[in-house]
Structure formats: C-alpha cells, structure tokens
Coordinates of C-alpha atoms and ligand atoms in Angstrom, one line a residue:
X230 CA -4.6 -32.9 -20.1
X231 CA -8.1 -33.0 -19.3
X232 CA -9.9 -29.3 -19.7
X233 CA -11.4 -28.2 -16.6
X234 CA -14.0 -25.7 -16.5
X235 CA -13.9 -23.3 -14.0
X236 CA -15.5 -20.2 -12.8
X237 CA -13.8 -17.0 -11.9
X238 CA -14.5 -14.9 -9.1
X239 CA -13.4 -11.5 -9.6
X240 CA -13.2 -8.9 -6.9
X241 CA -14.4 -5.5 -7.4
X242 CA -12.8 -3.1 -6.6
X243 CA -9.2 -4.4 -7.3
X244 CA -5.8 -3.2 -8.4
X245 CA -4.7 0.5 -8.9
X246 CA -5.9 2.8 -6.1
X247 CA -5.9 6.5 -6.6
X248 CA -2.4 7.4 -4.7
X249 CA -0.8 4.5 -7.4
X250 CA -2.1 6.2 -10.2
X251 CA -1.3 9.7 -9.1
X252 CA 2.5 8.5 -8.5
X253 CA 2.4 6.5 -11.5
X254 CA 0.9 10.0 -13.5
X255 CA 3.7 12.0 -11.9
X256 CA 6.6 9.6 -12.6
X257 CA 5.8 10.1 -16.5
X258 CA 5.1 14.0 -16.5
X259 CA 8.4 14.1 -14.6
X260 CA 10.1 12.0 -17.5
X261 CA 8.0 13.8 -20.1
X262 CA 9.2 17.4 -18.9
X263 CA 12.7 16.5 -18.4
X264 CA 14.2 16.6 -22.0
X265 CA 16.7 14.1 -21.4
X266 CA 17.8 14.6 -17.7
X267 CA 17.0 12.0 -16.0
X268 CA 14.3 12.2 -13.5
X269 CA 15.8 10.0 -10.2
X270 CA 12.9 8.6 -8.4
X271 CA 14.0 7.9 -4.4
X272 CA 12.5 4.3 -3.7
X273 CA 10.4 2.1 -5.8
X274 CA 7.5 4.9 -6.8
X275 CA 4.4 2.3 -5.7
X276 CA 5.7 -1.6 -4.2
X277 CA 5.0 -3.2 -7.8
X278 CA 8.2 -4.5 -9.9
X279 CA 5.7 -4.5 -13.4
X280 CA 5.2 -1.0 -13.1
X281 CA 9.1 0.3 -11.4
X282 CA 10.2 -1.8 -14.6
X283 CA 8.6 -0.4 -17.2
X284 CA 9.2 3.4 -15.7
X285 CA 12.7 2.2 -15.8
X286 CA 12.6 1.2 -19.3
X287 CA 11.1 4.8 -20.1
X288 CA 13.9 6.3 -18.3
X289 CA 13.6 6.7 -14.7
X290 CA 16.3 5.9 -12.0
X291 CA 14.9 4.6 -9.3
X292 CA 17.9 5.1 -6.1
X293 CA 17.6 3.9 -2.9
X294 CA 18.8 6.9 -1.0
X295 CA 19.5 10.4 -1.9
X296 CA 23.1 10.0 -2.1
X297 CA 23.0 8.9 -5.3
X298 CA 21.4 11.7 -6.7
X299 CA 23.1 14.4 -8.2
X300 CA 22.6 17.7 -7.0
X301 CA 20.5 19.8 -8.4
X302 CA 18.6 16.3 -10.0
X303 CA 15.0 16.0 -10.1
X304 CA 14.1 13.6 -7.5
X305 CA 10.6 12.3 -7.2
X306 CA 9.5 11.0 -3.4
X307 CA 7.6 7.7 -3.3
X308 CA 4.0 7.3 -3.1
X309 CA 4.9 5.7 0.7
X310 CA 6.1 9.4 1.9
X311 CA 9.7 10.2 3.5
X312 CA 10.3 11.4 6.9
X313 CA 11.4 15.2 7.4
X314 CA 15.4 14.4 7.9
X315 CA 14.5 13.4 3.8
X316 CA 12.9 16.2 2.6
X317 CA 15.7 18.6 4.8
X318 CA 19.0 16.6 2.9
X319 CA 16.8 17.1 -0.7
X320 CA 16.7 20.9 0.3
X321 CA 20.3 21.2 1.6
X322 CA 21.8 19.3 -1.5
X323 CA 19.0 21.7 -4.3
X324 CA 17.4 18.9 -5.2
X325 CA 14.4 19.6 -7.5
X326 CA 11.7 17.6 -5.6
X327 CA 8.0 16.4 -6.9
X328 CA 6.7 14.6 -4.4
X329 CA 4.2 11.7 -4.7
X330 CA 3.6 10.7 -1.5
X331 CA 0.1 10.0 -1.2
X332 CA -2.2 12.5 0.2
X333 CA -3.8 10.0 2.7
X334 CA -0.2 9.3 3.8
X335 CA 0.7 12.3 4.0
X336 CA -2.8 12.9 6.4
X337 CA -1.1 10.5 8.1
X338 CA 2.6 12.5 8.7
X339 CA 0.1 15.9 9.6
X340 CA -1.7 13.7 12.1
X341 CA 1.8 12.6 14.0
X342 CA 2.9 15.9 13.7
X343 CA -0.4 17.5 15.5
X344 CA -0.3 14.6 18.2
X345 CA 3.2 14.7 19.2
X346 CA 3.2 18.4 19.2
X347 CA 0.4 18.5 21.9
X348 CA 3.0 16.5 23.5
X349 CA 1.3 12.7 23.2
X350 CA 3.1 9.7 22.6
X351 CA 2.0 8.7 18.7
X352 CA 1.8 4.8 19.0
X353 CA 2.0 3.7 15.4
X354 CA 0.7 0.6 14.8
X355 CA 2.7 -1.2 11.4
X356 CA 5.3 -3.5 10.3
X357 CA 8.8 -2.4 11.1
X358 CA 11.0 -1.7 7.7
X359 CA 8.5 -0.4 5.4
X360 CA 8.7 2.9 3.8
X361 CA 5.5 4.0 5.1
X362 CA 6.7 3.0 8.6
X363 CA 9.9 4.9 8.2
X364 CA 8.4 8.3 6.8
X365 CA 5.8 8.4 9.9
X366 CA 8.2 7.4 12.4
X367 CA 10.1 10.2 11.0
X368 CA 8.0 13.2 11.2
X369 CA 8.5 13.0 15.9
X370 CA 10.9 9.9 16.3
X371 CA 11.7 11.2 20.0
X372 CA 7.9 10.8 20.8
X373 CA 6.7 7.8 18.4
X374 CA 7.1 4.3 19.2
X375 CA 5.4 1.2 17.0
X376 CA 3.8 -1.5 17.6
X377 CA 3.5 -4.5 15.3
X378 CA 1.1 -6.8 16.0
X379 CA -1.3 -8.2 19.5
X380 CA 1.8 -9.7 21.2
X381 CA 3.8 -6.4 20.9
X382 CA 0.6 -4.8 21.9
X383 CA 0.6 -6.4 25.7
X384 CA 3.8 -5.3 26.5
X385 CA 4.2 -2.0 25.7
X386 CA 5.1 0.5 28.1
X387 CA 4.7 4.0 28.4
X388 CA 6.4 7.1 30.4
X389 CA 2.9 8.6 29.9
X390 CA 0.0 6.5 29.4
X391 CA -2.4 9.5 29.8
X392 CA -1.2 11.2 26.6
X393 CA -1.3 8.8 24.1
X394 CA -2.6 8.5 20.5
X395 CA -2.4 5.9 18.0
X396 CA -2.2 6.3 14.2
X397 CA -1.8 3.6 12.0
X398 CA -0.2 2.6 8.7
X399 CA -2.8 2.9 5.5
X400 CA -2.2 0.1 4.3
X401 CA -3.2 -2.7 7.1
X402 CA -5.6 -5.9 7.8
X403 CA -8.6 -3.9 9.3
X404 CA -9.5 -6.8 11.8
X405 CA -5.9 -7.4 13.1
X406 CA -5.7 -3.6 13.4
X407 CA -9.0 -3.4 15.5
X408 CA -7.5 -6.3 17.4
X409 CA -3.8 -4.4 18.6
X410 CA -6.2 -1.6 19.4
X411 CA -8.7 -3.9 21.5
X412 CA -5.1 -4.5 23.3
X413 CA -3.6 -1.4 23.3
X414 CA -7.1 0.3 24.6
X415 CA -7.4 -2.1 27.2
X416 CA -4.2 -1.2 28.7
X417 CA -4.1 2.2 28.0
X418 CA -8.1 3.5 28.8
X419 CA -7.0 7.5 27.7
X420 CA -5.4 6.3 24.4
X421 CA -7.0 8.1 21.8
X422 CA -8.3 7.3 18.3
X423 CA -7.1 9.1 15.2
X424 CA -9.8 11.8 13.9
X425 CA -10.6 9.4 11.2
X426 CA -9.7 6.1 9.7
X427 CA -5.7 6.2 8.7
X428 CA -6.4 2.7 6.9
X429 CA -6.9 4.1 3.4
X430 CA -10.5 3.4 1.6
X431 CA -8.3 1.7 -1.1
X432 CA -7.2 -1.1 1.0
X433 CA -10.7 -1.5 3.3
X434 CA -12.4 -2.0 0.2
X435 CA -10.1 -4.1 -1.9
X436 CA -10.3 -6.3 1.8
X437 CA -14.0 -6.3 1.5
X438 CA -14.1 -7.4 -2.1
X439 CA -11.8 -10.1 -1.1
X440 CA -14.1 -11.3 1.6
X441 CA -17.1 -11.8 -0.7
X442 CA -14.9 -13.8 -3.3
X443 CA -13.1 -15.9 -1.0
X444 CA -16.3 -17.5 1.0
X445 CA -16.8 -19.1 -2.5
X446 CA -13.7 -19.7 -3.8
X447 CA -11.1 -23.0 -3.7
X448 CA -8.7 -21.1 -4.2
X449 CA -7.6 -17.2 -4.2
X450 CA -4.9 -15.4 -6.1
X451 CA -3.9 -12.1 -5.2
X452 CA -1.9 -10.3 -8.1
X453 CA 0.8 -8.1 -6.2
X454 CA 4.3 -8.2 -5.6
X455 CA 5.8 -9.6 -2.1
X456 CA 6.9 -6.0 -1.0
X457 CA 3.1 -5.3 -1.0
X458 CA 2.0 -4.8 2.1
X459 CA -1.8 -4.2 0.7
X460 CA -1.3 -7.5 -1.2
X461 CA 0.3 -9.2 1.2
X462 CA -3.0 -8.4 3.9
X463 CA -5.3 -9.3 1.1
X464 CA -3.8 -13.1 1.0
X465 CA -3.5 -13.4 4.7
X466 CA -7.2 -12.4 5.0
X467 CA -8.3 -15.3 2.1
X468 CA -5.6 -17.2 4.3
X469 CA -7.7 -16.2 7.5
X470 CA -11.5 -17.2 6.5
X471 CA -9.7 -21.1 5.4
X472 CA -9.5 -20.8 1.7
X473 CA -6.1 -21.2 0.0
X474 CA -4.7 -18.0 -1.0
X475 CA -1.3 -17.5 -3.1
X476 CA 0.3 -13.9 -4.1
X477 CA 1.7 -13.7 -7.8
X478 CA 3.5 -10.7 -9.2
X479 CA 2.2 -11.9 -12.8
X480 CA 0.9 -15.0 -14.2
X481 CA 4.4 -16.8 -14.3
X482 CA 3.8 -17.4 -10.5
X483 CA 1.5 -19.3 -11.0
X484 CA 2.0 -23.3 -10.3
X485 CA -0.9 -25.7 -12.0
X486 CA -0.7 -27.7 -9.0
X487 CA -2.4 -25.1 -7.1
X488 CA -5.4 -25.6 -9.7
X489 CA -5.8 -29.2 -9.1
X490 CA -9.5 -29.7 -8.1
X491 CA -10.2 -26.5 -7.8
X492 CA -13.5 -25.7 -9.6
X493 CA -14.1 -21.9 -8.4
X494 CA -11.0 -19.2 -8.6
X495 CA -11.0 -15.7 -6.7
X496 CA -9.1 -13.2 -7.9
X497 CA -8.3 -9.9 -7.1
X498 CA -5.0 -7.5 -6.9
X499 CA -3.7 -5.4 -4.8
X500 CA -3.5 -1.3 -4.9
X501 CA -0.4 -1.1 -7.0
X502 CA -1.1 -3.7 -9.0
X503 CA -2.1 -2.7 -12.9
X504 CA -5.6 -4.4 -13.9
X505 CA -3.8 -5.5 -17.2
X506 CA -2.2 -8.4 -14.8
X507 CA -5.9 -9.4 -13.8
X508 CA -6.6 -9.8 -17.4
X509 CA -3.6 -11.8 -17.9
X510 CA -4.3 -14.4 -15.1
X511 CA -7.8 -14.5 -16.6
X512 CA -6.3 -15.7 -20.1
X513 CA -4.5 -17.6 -18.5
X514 CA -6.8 -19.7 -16.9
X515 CA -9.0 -19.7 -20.4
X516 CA -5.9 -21.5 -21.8
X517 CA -6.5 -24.5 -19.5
X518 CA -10.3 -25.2 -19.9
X519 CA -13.3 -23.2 -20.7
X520 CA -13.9 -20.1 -17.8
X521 CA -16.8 -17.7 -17.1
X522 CA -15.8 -14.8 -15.3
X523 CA -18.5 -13.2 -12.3
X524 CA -17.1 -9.9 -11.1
X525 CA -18.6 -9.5 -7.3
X526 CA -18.3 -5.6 -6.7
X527 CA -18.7 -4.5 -3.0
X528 CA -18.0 -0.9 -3.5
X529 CA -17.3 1.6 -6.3
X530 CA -14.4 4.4 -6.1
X531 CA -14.6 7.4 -7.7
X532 CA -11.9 9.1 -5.6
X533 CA -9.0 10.7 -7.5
X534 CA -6.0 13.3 -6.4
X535 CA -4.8 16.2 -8.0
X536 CA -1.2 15.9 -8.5
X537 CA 1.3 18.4 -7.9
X538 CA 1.5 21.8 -9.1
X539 CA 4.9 21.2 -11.0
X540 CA 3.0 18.3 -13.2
X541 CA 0.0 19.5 -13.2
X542 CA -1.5 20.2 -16.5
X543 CA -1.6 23.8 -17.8
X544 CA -5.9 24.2 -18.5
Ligands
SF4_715 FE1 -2.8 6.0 -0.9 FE2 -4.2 3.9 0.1 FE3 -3.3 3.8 -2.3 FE4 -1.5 3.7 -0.3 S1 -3.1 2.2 -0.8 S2 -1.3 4.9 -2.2 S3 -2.6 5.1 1.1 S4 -4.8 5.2 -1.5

C-alpha cells in the first residue's frame, strides 16, 4: 500500500475533564481503602468502557441499580449524579456512600431544587434516558418536564407559563441548546435563564476546539464511547460544519476506508475519554505513512475539584 502522508489536527483542550478525573480519583481511593471489600460503583463511574474496564479489572463492581448491592456495601454514585429517591434507598438500606457526582452537576440538582421550590416549572432541556437526565428530573419530578430538541420545543405546554425556568443538561451542543431556547423563549416571554451557564466549561471548550480543527480537516475522529453524550455532540458538530466526523472508542474502530483521500485528520476526544487513546490513534496513523502532528489549542483549563472528604488525602 502506498504511504500517505498526512497531517494531524489535534484539538486542544481534549479528553479527561475535571469531574472525569475526580470520579476516576475516587473510584481508586475507594478500592485502595477497602482492604478487600469490594467497593460497588452504581452505574458506569464516567460513560467510557476503557476506563469502567480497567476499574473493573482492579476490582470494582460496577451495578446497575442499588439492589444489587449489599447492605452496608460501599457504593460509589456516578459522576452523572442520582436523583434523591437514590440517595434516600442508599440511606434506608446503610449503604456507605462516596459520591462522585460532579460538582457542576450537582449545581445543576441545587439549581432545580431552588427553581421548583419557588414554585416554577424547571423545563430541562436534554435527551431522555441518560443518567444525568434521570438524576435532575429527580430532585422535583412533579414540577420538571423535558424537552429534547426544537420540535419538542414548539409544542410544549404549560399550566403556568409565567413561572417557568429552564436548566439544562452539562453536557449539550451549545448551538442546538441556544436554538430550543430561541423556541422555548419565544413562546414563553417570562421563561427564565439559569444564573449561569449549566453546559459545563469542559464540553464548551472541547466544542470549540473541535470547531477550529474541523474547518481544516477531511475528516474528524472523535475518541469516545457511543454512551457519550459529550462525544456524541462533538461528532454531530464536525457533522454540522460539512466535514466527515466518525466516533471510536479506541483505535480498533477505526475503518481505513475512511482514510481514503484524506490528507488532513482532526482529532480530538471527548471528556471521559483518557488522552492515552489520542496517542494511540496518533500511532496509529504513523503506521500508515509519515504524519506531523499540529495541536490547535483554543483554551486552557486549569480547573480541578476537591474530592470528597471520605477520599480525601490526609495533609
Ligand atoms: Fe463535570 Fe462537565 Fe466533566 Fe460532566 S463533562 S463530568 S459536567 S466537567
């Protein structure tokens, strides 16, 4: 085969985000302290199958639902956040909880909680089924409805559309999200914003970065598993500006027929995606023809979480 030589744009910032490393960080202090009991971890920690394998492989059982937890277990809460009815069966059955939900998830719950208890309507914009969704739904189901997307948007209907808020999920396209609430405020002129952005910096920025590399690029691969939904928004926004974007959970996804012709490569990952699978895609690619690498960096994060006091390091 003849070698191709290719460039590679890299998008910067990419992969882990600071919740996914903080849920990551607890996960192994959890299996660290736990001197051989296992430490159950209620959904898949971040949406990555890399890194819920290789917690497995160190020992944690990941469960579905809290009925398979013993009681009195150690149960660790996902980075997406669970809905109070959760956290109220892990007290009732003495579970030992650490919770990783994100902290800007977790802004998220407090902001549903405040809205709904000043008695508005929380209109949650997201995608029906996913954890995050669930959780928020949670904290005032009687008073939260969601909406998915512009078409959902024009027919909503309201008992009282003068006490109305909308929140969002973190984890969202920022221009289809401005879009539902384009709709939504048009229909609803007293719906009000959320105090500040609920789409975390994490995914705004890893959509920015994308931006910048897929104006250039033939084709775009976005290293994150299907469950995703930061990764999944990252492709559909290549997908959106006309380039050719494909989501891989590791280099095995990828198909050389997508490479045919294609001189200039963007690449980037999603939040809960490990930068070690970047690297990977970048040898990768080395292996069919010679490759120079140009990382294109919109924005640099310096934000980080402290995690909770039960794994927190003793100073
Ligand atoms: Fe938190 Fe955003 Fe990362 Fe989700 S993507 S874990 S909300 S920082």
């Amino acid at each position: 085969m003849e070698e191709v030589q290719r460039t590679v744009l890299l998008a910067s910032p990419r992969s882990f985000c600071a919740g996914v490393e903080r849920a990551i960080q607890i996960v192994e202090a959890a299996l660290a302290q736990s001197r051989g009991a296992p430490v159950h971890v209620r959904k898949q920690i971040v949406h990555n199958t890399h890194v819920v394998r290789e917690l497995a492989a160190r020992g944690a059982v990941f469960v579905d639902d809290l009925d398979e937890v013993p009681d009195g277990a150690t149960v660790v809460f996902s980075a997406h956040g669970v809905s109070p009815a959760v956290r109220d069966e892990a007290a009732r059955r003495g579970l030992y909880v650490i919770d990783a939900t994100c902290p800007l998830v977790a802004k998220v719950h407090s902001e549903a909680r405040r809205f709904a208890g000043r008695g508005d309507t929380v209109v949650l914009i997201g995608h029906a089924g996913h954890e995050e969704v669930e959780g928020t739904m949670g904290v005032a189901p009687e008073r939260s409805v969601l909406v998915q997307d512009v078409t959902e948007a024009a027919v909503l209907e309201l008992d009282d559309p003068e006490h109305v808020t909308y929140l969002t999920q973190t984890t969202l396209s920022v221009d289809e999200t401005s879009a539902i609430v384009d709709v939504l405020t048009q229909r609803f002129p007293h719906l009000k914003p959320p105090p500040s952005d609920d789409i975390c910096y994490a995914t705004t920025n890893r959509q920015e970065a994308l931006r910048e590399i897929a104006r250039d690029a033939g084709l775009v691969l976005v290293v994150g598993s299907a469950n995703s939904s930061n990764s999944r928004r990252l492709v559909e926004v290549a997908r959106s500006m006309g380039t050719p974007a494909q989501l891989i959970d590791g280099v095995e996804d990828i198909d050389p027929a997508w490479l045919d012709g294609v001189a200039t490569v963007g690449l980037t990952a999603g939040a809960s995606s490990s930068p070690a699978l970047v690297d990977d895609v970048i040898a990768h690619l080395s292996k069919l023809g010679p490759v120079t690498v140009i990382e294109r960096t919109t924005a640099v994060e310096s934000i980080r979480f402290a995690l909770p006091p039960q794994v927190r390091p003793h100073l």
